[in-house]
CSV table of C-alpha atoms in Angstrom, one decimal:
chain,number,residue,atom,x,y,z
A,1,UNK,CA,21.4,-14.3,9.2
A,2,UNK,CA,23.9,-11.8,10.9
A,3,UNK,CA,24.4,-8.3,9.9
A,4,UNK,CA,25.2,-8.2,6.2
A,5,UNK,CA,23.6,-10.8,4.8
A,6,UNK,CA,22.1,-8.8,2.4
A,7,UNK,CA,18.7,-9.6,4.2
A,8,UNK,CA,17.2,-6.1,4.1
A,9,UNK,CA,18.1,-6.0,-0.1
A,10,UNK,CA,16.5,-9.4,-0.5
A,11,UNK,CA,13.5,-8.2,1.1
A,12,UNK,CA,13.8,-4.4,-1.4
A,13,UNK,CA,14.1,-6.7,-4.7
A,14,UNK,CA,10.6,-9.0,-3.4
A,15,UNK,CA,9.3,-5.7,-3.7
A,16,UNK,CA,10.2,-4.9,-6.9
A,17,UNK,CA,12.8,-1.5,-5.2
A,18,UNK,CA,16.0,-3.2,-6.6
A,19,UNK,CA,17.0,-4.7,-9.3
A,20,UNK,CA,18.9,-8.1,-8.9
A,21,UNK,CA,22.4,-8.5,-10.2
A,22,UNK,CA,21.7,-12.2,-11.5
A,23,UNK,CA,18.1,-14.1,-11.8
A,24,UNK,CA,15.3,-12.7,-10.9
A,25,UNK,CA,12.4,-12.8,-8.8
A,26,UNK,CA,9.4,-14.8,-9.5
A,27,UNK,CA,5.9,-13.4,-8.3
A,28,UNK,CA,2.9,-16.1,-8.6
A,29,UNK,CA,5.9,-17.6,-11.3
A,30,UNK,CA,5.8,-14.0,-12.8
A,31,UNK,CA,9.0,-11.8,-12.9
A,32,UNK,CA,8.1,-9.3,-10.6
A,33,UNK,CA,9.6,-6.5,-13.1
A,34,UNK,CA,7.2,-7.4,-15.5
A,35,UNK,CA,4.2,-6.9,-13.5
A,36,UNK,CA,1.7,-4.0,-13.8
A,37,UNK,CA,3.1,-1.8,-11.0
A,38,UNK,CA,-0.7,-0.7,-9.9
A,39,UNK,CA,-1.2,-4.1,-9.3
A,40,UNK,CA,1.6,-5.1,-7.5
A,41,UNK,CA,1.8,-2.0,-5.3
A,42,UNK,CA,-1.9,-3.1,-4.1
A,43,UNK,CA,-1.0,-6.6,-3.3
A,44,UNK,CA,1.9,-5.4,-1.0
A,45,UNK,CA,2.3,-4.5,2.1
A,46,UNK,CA,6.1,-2.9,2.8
A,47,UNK,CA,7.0,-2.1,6.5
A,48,UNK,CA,10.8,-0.8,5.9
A,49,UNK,CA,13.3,-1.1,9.2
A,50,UNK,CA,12.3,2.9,9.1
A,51,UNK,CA,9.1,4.1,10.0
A,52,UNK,CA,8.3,6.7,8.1
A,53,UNK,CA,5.4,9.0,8.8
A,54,UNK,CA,4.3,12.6,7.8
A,55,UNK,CA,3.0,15.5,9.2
A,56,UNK,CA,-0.4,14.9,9.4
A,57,UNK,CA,-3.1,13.2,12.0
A,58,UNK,CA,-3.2,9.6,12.7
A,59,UNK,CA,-6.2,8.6,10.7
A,60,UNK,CA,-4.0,10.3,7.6
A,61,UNK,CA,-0.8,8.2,8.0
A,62,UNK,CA,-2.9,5.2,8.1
A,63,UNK,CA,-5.2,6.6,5.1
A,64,UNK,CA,-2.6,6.3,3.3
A,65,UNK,CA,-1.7,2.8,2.4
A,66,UNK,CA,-5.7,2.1,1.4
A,67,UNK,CA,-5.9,1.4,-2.2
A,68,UNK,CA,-7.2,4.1,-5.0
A,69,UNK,CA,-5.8,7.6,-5.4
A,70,UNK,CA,-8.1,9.3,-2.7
A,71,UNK,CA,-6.4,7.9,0.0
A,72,UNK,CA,-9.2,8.1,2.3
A,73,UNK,CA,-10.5,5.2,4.5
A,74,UNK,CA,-13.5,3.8,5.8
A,75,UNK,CA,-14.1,3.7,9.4
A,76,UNK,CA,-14.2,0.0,9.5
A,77,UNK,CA,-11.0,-0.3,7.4
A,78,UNK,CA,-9.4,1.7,9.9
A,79,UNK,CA,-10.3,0.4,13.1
A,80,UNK,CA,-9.5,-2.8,11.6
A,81,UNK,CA,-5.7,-1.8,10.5
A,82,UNK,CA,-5.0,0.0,14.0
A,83,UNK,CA,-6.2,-3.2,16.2
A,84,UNK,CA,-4.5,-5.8,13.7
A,85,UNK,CA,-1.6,-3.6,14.6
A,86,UNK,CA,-2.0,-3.4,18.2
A,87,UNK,CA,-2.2,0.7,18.4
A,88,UNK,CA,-5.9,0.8,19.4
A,89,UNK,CA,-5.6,1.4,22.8
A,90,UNK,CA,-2.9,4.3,22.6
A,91,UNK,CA,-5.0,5.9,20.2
A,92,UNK,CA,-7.8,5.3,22.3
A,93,UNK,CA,-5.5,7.5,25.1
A,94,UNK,CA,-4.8,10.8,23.1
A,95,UNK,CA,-7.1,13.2,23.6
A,96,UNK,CA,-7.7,13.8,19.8
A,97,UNK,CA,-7.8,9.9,19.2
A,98,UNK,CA,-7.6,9.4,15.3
A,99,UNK,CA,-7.5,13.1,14.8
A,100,UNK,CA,-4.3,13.3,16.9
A,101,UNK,CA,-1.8,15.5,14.7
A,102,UNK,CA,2.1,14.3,14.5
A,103,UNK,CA,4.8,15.6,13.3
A,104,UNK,CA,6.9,18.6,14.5
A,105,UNK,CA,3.8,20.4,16.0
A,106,UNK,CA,2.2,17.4,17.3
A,107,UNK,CA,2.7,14.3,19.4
A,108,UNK,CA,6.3,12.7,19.0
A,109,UNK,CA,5.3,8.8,19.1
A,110,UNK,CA,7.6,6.2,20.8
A,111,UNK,CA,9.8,4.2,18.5
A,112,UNK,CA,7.1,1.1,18.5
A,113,UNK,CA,4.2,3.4,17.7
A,114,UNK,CA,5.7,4.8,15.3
A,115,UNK,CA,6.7,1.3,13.6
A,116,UNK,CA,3.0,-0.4,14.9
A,117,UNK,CA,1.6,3.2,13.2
A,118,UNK,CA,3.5,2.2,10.0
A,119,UNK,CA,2.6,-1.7,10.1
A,120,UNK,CA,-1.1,-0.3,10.4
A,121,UNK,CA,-0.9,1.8,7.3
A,122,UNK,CA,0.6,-1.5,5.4
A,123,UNK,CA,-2.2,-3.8,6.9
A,124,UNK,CA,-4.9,-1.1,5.4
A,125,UNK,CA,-4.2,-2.2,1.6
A,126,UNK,CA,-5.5,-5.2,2.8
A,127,UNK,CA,-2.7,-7.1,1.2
A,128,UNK,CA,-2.1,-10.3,-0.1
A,129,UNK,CA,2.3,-10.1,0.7
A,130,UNK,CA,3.7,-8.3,3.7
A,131,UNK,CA,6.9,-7.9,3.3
A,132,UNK,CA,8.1,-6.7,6.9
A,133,UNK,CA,12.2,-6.2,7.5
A,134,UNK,CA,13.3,-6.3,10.7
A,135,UNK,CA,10.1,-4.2,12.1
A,136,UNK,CA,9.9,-6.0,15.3
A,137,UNK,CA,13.2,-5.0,16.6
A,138,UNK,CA,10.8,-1.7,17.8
A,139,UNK,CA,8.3,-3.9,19.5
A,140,UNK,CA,8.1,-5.4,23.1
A,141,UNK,CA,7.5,-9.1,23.4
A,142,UNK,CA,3.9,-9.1,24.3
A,143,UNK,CA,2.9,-6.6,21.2
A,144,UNK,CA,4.8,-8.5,19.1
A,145,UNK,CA,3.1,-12.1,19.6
A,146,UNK,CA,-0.6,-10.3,19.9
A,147,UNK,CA,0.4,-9.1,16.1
A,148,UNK,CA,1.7,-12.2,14.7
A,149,UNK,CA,-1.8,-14.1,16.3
A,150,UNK,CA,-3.8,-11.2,14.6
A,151,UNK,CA,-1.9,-12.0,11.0
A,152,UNK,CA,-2.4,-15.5,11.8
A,153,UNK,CA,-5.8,-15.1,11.7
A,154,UNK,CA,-5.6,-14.1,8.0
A,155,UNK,CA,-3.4,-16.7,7.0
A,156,UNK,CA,-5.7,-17.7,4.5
A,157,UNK,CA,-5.3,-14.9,2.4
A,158,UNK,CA,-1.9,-13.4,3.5
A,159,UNK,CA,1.5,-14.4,3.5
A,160,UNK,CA,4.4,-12.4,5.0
A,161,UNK,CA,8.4,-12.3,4.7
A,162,UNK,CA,9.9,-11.4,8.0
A,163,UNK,CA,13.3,-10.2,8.3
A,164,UNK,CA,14.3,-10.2,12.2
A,165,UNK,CA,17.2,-9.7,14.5
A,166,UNK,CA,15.2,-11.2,17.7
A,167,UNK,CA,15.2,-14.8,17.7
A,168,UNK,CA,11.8,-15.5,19.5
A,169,UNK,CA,10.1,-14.2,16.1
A,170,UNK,CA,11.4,-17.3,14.1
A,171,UNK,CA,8.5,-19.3,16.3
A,172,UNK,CA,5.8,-17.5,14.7
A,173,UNK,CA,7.2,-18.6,10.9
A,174,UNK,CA,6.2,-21.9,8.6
A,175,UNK,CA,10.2,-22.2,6.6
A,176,UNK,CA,13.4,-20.0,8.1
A,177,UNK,CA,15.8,-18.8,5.3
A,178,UNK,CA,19.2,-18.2,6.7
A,179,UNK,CA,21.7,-16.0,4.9
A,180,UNK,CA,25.3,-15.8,5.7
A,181,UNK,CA,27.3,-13.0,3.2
A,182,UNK,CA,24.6,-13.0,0.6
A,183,UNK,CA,23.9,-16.6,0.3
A,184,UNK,CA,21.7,-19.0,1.3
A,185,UNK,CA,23.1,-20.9,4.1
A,186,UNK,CA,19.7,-23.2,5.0
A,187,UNK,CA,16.1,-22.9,4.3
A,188,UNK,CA,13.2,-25.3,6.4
A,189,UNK,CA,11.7,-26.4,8.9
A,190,UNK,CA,13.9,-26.3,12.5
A,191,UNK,CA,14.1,-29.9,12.2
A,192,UNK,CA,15.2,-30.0,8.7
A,193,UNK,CA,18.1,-26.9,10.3
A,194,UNK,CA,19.3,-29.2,12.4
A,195,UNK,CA,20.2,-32.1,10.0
A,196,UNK,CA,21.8,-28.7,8.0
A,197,UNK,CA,24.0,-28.1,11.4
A,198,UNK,CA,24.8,-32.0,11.7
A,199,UNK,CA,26.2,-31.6,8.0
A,200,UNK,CA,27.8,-28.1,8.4
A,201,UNK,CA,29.7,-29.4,11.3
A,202,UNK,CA,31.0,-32.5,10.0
A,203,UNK,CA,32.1,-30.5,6.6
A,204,UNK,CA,34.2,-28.5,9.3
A,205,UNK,CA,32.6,-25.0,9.2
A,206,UNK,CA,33.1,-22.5,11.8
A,207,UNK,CA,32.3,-22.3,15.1
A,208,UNK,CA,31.0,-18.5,14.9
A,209,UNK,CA,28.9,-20.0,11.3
A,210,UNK,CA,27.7,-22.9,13.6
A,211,UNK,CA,26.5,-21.0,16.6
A,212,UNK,CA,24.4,-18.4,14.7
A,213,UNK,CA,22.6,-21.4,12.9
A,214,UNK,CA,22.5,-23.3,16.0
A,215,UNK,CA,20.8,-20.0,18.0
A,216,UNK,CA,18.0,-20.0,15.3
A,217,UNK,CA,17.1,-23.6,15.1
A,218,UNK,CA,16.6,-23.4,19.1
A,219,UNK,CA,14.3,-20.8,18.7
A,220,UNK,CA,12.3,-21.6,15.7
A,221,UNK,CA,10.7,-23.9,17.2
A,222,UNK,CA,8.9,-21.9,20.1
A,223,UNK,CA,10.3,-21.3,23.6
A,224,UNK,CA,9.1,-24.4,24.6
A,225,UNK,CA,10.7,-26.4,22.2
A,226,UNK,CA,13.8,-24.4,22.7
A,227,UNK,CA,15.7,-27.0,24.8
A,228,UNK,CA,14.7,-29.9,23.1
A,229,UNK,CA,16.4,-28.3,20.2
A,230,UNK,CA,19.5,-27.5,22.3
A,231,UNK,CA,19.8,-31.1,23.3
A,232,UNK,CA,19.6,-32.1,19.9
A,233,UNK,CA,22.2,-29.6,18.7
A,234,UNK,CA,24.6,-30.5,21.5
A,235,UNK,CA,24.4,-34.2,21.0
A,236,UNK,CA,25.0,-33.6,17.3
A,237,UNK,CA,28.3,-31.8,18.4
A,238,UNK,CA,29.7,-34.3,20.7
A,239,UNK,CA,29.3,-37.2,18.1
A,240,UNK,CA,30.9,-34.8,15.3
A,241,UNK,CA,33.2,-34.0,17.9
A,242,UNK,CA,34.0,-37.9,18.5
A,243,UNK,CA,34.1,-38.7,15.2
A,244,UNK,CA,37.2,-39.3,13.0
A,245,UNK,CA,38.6,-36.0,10.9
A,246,UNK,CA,37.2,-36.1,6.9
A,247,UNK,CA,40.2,-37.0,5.1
């Protein structure tokens, strides 16, 4: 959905960081602010928009989203995280590796390593939710589909929520929920979006409403797909457009 949506506050309240105004949220069919908060801290994974790091070494930052209170982690847990991640190789390249300190006396990481450094600490829990809002915004194109085929991998035991700005990402998802001003606007499939455009434009919604729905169904499903879905889209406006005004 478009900038204030209230994506980014859904995402908060799946993690149990707000509270919601009305209903609630259901985790397993549990409400989530009745579950142990141990528990539920080790079964997510949070990447916020913001990554935030601490002074520290590499290995440290990504230490410490393992579960128990040590926060240490084993070698295999770690190399695991960083490659799911796709921050191997740049590790790989400083000359302390792992042991590479940040911070204000260390190395100042790029924008996507510092968010690929934070999705690594998430991945380290080895949860069973990621919850991830708008994190790819800080990732090139080809980072960004070798991470979604490395959580695809897990699929079996993972599921993730995705908040994103680019478009592209919606190829990599199973459902797209749209907001528009806190609500939800349409929820499926791309195919089942566009019998949701065919009915938002005959019900006389906005152009500006139509075209952001419109942009996401195109993309959803994959770039090759993309203008199959335009077609689609544009023959659903010139027979809305032909059609007789709703009395």
């Amino acid at each position: 959905g478009p900038v204030g949506s209230r994506k980014s506050s859904l995402v908060k309240m799946m993690a149990g960081l707000l509270e919601p105004s009305s209903g609630e949220i259901l985790l397993n069919g549990r409400p989530v602010r009745e579950a142990d908060r141990q528990s539920l801290a080790a079964a997510l994974g949070y990447v916020p928009q913001e990554a935030l790091l601490f002074s520290g070494t590499i290995r440290d930052n990504v230490a410490f989203g393992a579960p128990g209170e040590g926060k240490s982690i084993e070698d295999e847990a770690f190399r695991a995280a960083v490659a799911e991640a796709q921050l191997s190789g740049e590790i790989a390249s400083f000359s302390d590796g792992e042991a590479t300190l940040l911070g204000q006396r260390g190395v100042a990481l790029s924008g996507g390593q510092r968010q690929r450094l934070a999705i690594a600490r998430a991945l380290a829990r080895r949860p069973s939710l990621l919850l991830f809002d708008d994190i790819t915004a800080s990732l090139d194109a080809a980072n960004e589909e070798r991470l979604w085929r490395a959580l695809d991998s897990r699929s079996r035991d993972l599921s993730c929520v995705v908040v994103s700005h680019r478009l592209s990402t919606l190829q990599y998802a199973d459902k797209v929920l749209f907001l528009d001003r806190g609500r939800v606007a349409a929820f499926g499939r791309h195919e089942e979006l566009l019998l949701h455009l065919r009915a938002t434009r005959t019900t006389g919604a906005s152009e500006a409403d139509i075209r952001d729905v419109l942009l996401h169904v195109a993309v959803y499903a994959g770039v090759p797909a993309a203008n199959s879905a335009l077609a689609a889209a544009k023959r659903i406006f010139a027979e809305t457009e032909a059609a007789p005004a709703p009395a």
